[in-house]
Short mmCIF file of C-alpha atoms in Angstrom, two decimals:
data_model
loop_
_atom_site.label_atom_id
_atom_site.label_comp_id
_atom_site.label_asym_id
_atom_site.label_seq_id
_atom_site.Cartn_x
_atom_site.Cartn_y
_atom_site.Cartn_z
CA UNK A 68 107.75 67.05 117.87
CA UNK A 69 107.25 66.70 114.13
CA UNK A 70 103.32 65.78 114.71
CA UNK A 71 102.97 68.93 117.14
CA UNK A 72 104.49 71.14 115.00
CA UNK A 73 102.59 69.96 111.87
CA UNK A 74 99.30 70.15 113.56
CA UNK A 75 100.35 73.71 114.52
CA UNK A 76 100.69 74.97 111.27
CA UNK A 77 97.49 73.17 110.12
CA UNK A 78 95.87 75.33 112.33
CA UNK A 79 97.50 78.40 111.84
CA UNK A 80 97.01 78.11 107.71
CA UNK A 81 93.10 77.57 108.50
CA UNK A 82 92.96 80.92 109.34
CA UNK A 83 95.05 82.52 106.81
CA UNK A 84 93.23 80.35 103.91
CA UNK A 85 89.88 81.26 105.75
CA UNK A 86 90.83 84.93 106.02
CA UNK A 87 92.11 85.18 102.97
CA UNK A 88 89.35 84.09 101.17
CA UNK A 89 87.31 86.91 102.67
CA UNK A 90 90.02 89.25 101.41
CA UNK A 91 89.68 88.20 98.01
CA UNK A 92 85.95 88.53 97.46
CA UNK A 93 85.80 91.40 99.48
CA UNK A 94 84.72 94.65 97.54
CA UNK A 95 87.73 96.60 98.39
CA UNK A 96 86.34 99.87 100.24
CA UNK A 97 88.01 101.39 103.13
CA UNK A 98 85.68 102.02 106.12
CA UNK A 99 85.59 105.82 106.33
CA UNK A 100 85.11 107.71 109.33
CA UNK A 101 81.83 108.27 111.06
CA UNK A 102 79.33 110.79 109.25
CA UNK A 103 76.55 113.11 110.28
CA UNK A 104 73.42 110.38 110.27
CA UNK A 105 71.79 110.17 113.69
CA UNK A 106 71.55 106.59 114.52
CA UNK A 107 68.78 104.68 115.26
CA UNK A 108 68.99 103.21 118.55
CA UNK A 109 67.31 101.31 121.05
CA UNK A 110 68.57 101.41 125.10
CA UNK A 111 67.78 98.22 127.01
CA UNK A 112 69.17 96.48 129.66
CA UNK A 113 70.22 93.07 127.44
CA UNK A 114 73.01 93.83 125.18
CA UNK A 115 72.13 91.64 122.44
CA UNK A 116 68.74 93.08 121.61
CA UNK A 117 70.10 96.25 121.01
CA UNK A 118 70.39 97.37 117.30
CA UNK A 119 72.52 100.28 116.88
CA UNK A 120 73.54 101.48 113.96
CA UNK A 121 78.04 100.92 113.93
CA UNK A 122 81.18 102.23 112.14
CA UNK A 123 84.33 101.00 111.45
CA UNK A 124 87.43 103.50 112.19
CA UNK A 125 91.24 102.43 112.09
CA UNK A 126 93.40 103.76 114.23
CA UNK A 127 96.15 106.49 113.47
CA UNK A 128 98.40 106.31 116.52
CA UNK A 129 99.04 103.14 116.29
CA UNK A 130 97.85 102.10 113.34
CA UNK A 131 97.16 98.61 112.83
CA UNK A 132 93.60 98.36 114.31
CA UNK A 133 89.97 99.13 113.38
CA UNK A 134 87.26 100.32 115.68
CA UNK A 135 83.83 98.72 115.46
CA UNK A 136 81.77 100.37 117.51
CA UNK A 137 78.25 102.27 117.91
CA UNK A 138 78.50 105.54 115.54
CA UNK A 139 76.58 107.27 118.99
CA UNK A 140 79.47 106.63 121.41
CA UNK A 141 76.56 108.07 124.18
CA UNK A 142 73.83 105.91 123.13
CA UNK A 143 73.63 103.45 125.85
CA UNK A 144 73.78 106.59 128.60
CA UNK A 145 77.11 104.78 130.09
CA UNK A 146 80.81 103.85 129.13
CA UNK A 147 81.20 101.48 126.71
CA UNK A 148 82.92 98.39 127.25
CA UNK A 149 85.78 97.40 125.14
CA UNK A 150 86.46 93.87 123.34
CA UNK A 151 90.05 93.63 121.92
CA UNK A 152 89.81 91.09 119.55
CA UNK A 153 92.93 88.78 117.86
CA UNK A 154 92.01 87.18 114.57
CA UNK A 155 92.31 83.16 113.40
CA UNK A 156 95.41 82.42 112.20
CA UNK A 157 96.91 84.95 114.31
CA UNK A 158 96.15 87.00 110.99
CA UNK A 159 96.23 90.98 110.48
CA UNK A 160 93.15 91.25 108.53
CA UNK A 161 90.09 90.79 110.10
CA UNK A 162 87.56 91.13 107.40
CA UNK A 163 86.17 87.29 107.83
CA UNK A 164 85.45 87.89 111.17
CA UNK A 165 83.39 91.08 110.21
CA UNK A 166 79.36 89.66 110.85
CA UNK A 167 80.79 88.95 114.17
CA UNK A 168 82.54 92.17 115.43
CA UNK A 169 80.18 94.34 113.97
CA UNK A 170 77.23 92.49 115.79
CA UNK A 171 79.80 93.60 118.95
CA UNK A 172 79.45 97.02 118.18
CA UNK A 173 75.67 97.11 117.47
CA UNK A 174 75.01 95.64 120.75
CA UNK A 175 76.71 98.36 122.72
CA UNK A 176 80.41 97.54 122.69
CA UNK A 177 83.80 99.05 121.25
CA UNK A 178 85.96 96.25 119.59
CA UNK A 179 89.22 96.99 118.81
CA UNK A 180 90.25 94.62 116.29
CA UNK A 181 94.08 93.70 114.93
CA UNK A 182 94.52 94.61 111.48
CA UNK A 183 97.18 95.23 108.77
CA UNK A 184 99.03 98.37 108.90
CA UNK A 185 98.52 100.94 106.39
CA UNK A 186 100.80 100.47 103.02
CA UNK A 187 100.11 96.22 103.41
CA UNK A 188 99.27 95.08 100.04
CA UNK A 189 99.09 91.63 101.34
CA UNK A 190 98.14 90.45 104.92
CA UNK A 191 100.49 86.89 104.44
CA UNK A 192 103.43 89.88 104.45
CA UNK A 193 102.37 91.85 107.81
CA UNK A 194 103.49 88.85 110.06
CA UNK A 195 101.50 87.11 112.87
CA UNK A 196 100.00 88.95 115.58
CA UNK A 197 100.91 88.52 119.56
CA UNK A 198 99.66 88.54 122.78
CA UNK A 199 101.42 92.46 122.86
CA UNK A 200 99.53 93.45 119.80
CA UNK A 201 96.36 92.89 121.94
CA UNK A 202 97.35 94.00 124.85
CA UNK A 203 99.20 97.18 122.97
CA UNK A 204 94.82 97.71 121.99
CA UNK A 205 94.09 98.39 125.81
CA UNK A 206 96.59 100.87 125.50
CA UNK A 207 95.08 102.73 122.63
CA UNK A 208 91.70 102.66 124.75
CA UNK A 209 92.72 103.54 127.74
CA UNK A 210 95.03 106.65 125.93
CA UNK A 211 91.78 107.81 124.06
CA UNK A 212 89.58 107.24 126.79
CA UNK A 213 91.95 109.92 128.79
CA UNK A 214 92.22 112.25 126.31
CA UNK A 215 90.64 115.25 126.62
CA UNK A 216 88.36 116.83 123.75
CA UNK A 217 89.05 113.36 121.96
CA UNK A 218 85.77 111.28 120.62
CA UNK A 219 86.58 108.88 122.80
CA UNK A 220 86.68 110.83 126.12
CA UNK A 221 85.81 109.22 129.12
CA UNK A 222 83.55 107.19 127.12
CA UNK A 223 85.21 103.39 127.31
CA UNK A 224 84.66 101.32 130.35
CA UNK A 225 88.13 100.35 131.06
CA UNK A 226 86.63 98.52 134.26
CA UNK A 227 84.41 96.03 131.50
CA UNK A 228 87.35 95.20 129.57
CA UNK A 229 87.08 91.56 127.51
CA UNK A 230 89.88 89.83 125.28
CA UNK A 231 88.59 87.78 122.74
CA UNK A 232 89.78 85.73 119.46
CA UNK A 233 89.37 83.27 117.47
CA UNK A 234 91.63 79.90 116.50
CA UNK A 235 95.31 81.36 116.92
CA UNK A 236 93.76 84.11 118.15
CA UNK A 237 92.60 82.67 121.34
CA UNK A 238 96.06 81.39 122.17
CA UNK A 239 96.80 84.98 122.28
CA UNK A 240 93.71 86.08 124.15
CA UNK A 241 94.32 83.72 126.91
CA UNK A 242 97.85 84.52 127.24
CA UNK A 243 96.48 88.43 127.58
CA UNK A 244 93.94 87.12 130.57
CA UNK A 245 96.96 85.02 132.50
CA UNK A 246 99.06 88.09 132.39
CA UNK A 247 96.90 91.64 131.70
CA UNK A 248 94.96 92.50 135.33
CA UNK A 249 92.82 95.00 132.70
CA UNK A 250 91.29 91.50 131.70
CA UNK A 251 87.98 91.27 132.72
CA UNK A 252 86.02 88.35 130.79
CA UNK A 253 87.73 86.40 127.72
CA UNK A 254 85.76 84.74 124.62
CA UNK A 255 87.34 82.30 122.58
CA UNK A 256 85.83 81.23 119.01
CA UNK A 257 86.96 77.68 118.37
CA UNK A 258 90.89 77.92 120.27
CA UNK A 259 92.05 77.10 123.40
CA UNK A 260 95.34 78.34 125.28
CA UNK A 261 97.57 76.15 123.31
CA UNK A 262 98.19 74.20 119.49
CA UNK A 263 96.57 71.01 118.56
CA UNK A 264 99.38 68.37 119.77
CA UNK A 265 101.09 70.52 122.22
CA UNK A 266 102.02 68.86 125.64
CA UNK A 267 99.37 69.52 128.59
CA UNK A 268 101.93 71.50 131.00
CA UNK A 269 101.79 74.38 128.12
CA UNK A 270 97.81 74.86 128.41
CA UNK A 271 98.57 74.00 132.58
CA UNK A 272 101.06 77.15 132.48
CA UNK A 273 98.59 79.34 130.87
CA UNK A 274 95.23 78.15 132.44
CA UNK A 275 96.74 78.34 136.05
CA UNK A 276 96.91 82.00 136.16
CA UNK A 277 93.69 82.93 134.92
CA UNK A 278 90.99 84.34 137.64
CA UNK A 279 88.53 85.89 135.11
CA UNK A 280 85.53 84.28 133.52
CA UNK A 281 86.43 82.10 129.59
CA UNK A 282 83.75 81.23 127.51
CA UNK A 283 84.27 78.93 124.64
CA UNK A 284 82.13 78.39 121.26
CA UNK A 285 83.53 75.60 118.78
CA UNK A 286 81.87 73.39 116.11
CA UNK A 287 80.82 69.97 116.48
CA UNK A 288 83.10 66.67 117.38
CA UNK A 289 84.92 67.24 114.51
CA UNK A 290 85.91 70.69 115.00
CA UNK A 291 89.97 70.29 115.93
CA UNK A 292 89.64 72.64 118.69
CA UNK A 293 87.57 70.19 120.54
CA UNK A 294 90.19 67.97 122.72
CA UNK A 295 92.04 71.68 123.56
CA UNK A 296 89.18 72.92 125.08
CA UNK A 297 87.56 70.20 127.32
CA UNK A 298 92.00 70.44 128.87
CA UNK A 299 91.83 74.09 129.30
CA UNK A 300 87.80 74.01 130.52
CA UNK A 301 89.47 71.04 132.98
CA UNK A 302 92.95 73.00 133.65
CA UNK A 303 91.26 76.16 135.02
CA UNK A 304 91.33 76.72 139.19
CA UNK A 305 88.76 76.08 141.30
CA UNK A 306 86.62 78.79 141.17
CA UNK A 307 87.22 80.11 137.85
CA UNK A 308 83.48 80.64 135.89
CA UNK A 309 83.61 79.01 132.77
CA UNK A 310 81.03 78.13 130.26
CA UNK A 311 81.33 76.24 126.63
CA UNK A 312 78.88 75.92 123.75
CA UNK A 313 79.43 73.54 121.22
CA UNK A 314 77.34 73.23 117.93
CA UNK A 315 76.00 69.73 116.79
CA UNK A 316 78.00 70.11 113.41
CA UNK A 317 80.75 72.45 112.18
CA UNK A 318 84.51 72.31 111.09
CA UNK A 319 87.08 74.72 112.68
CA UNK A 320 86.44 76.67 109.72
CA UNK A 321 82.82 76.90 109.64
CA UNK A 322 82.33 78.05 112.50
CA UNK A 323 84.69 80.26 112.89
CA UNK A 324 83.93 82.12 109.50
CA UNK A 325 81.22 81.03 107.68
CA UNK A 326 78.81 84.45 107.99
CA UNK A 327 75.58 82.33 108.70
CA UNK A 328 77.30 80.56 112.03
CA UNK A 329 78.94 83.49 112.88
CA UNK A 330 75.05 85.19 113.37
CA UNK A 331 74.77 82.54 116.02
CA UNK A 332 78.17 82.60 117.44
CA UNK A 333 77.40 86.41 117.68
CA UNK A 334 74.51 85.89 119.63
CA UNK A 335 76.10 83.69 121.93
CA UNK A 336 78.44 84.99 122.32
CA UNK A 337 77.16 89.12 123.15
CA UNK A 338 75.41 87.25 125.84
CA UNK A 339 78.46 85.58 127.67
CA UNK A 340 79.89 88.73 127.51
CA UNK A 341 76.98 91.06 129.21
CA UNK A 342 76.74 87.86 131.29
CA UNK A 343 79.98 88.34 132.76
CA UNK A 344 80.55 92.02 132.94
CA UNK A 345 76.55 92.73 134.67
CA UNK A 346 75.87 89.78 135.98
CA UNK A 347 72.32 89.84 135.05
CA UNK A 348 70.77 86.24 136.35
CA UNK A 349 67.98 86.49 132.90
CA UNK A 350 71.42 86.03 131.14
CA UNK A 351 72.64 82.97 132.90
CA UNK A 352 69.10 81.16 132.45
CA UNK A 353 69.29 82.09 128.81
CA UNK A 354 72.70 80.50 128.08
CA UNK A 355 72.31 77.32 130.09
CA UNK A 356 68.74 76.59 128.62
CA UNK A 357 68.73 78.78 125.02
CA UNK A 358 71.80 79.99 123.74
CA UNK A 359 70.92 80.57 120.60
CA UNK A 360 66.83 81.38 120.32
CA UNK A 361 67.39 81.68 116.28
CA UNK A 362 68.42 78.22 116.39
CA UNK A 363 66.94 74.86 116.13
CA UNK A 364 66.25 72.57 118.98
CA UNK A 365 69.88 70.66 119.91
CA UNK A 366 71.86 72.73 117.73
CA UNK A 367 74.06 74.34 120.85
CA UNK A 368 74.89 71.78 123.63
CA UNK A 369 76.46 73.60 126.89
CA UNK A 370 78.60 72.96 129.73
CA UNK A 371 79.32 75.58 132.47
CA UNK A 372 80.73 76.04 136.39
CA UNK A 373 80.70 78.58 138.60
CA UNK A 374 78.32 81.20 136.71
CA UNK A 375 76.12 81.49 140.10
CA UNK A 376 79.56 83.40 140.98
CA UNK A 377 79.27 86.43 138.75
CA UNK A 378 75.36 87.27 139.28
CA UNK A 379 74.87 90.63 140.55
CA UNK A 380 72.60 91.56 143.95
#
């Protein structure tokens, strides 16, 4: 138990030192709310070659969250899908994971993303963040989404709902998808459904009531996620689509935070996502043979079953 618990924490400080360290070299300034500037746009059928320009609002009621999404909530010509997103470490700041939820937002989606609460001087103080706290960000969307006159009016695709996170975060995310029917898709960043060192029949008791797609993206062999991954990709029913891309090299922490791999994880990433929520077959081809294009030869290996499942037509 001492080992388990040790390993737990390990993981769970990588994420606050990680996070933190964005916090500290961050410039300070609050994202305001969206202005007058028509965005520049481009509508196309593949999420991640979209390019639209993105704010960041938090929420009022509750507070706690901030909104990346496209500043032209009608720019795609449909209802936006919505990624609620739990950050590494379980933390309520998400500033590390920035480059990657405002890549999101660009490519057509609203992410709704766990932060600190107003009047938090420091994130360590706001406590760790739960499977409720993401699926409390469905909520908020579906509220907005009903509320008349709102910007958000009928404008979220609460059918195309994905939870996502990263490290501690996906622990949460996958706890969301065993328990939230509003789950659609899930996308985990270098977690799994359980701690480094935990006993198999925890990630069993979580994996066995999942019947939505799970992508995974972690580093290389020594990434510590590794061995809790290939037991949840194994633990998941028959059935189940899954799919996992793992880079040749890369700690926990690199790849979960270092801006540069986070441009590829984005990439990735956007496409497992309009993968499973359109089931366009260009988008299965393109993550089994080229999941990154930006990439060099052999950086992203893959592993996959059951995508022929969610192809549309």
């Amino acid at each position: 138990m001492r080992i388990r618990h040790h390993r737990a924490v390990a993981w769970i400080a990588i994420g606050l030192l990680t996070a933190l360290a964005a916090a500290c070299s961050s410039d300070g300034d609050d994202a305001g709310p969206p202005d007058d500037t028509e965005p520049t746009t481009t509508t196309t059928p593949l999420a991640v070659t979209r390019n639209m320009a993105t704010v960041v609002v938090p929420t009022t009621d509750p507070a706690g969250y901030n909104v990346y999404r496209p500043a032209d909530l009608t720019a795609t010509g449909a209802p936006l899908p919505v990624i609620v997103w739990a950050n590494g470490g379980c933390f309520r700041y998400d500033t590390a994971w920035a480059p990657l939820l405002e890549s999101w937002a660009a490519a057509g989606f609203v992410v709704v993303a766990i932060t600190s609460p107003p009047g938090v001087d420091d994130p360590r103080t706001a406590g760790m963040s739960t499977t409720d706290d993401q699926a409390a960000a469905i909520d908020w969307a579906s509220e907005q989404n009903d509320t008349d006159g709102g910007p958000y009016s009928g404008r979220l695709d609460l059918n195309r709902v994905v939870a996502a996170g990263n490290s501690c975060g996906g622990i949460t995310t996958l706890g969301l998808a065993a328990r939230d029917t509003r789950v659609h898709s899930v996308f985990v960043l270098s977690g799994s459904s359980s701690f480094p060192g935990s006993p198999p029949e925890a990630a069993a008791a979580v994996m066995a009531d999942i019947d939505v797609p799970v992508g995974y993206v972690n580093g290389g062999p020594e990434d510590i996620s590794t061995a809790n991954i290939e037991q949840d990709y194994g633990l998941l029913p028959v059935g189940v689509a899954a799919y996992w891309a793992h880079r040749s090299t890369a700690t926990h922490q690199v790849v979960s935070t270092d801006p540069a791999v986070l441009t590829e994880v984005a990439e990735i990433s956007t496409n497992w996502i309009d993968f499973t929520l359109y089931g366009n077959p260009e988008l299965e081809t393109t993550l089994l043979q080229d999941p990154c294009g930006s990439c060099a030869a052999g950086t992203w290996t893959t592993a996959s079953k059951n995508l022929d499942l969610l192809v549309s037509g």
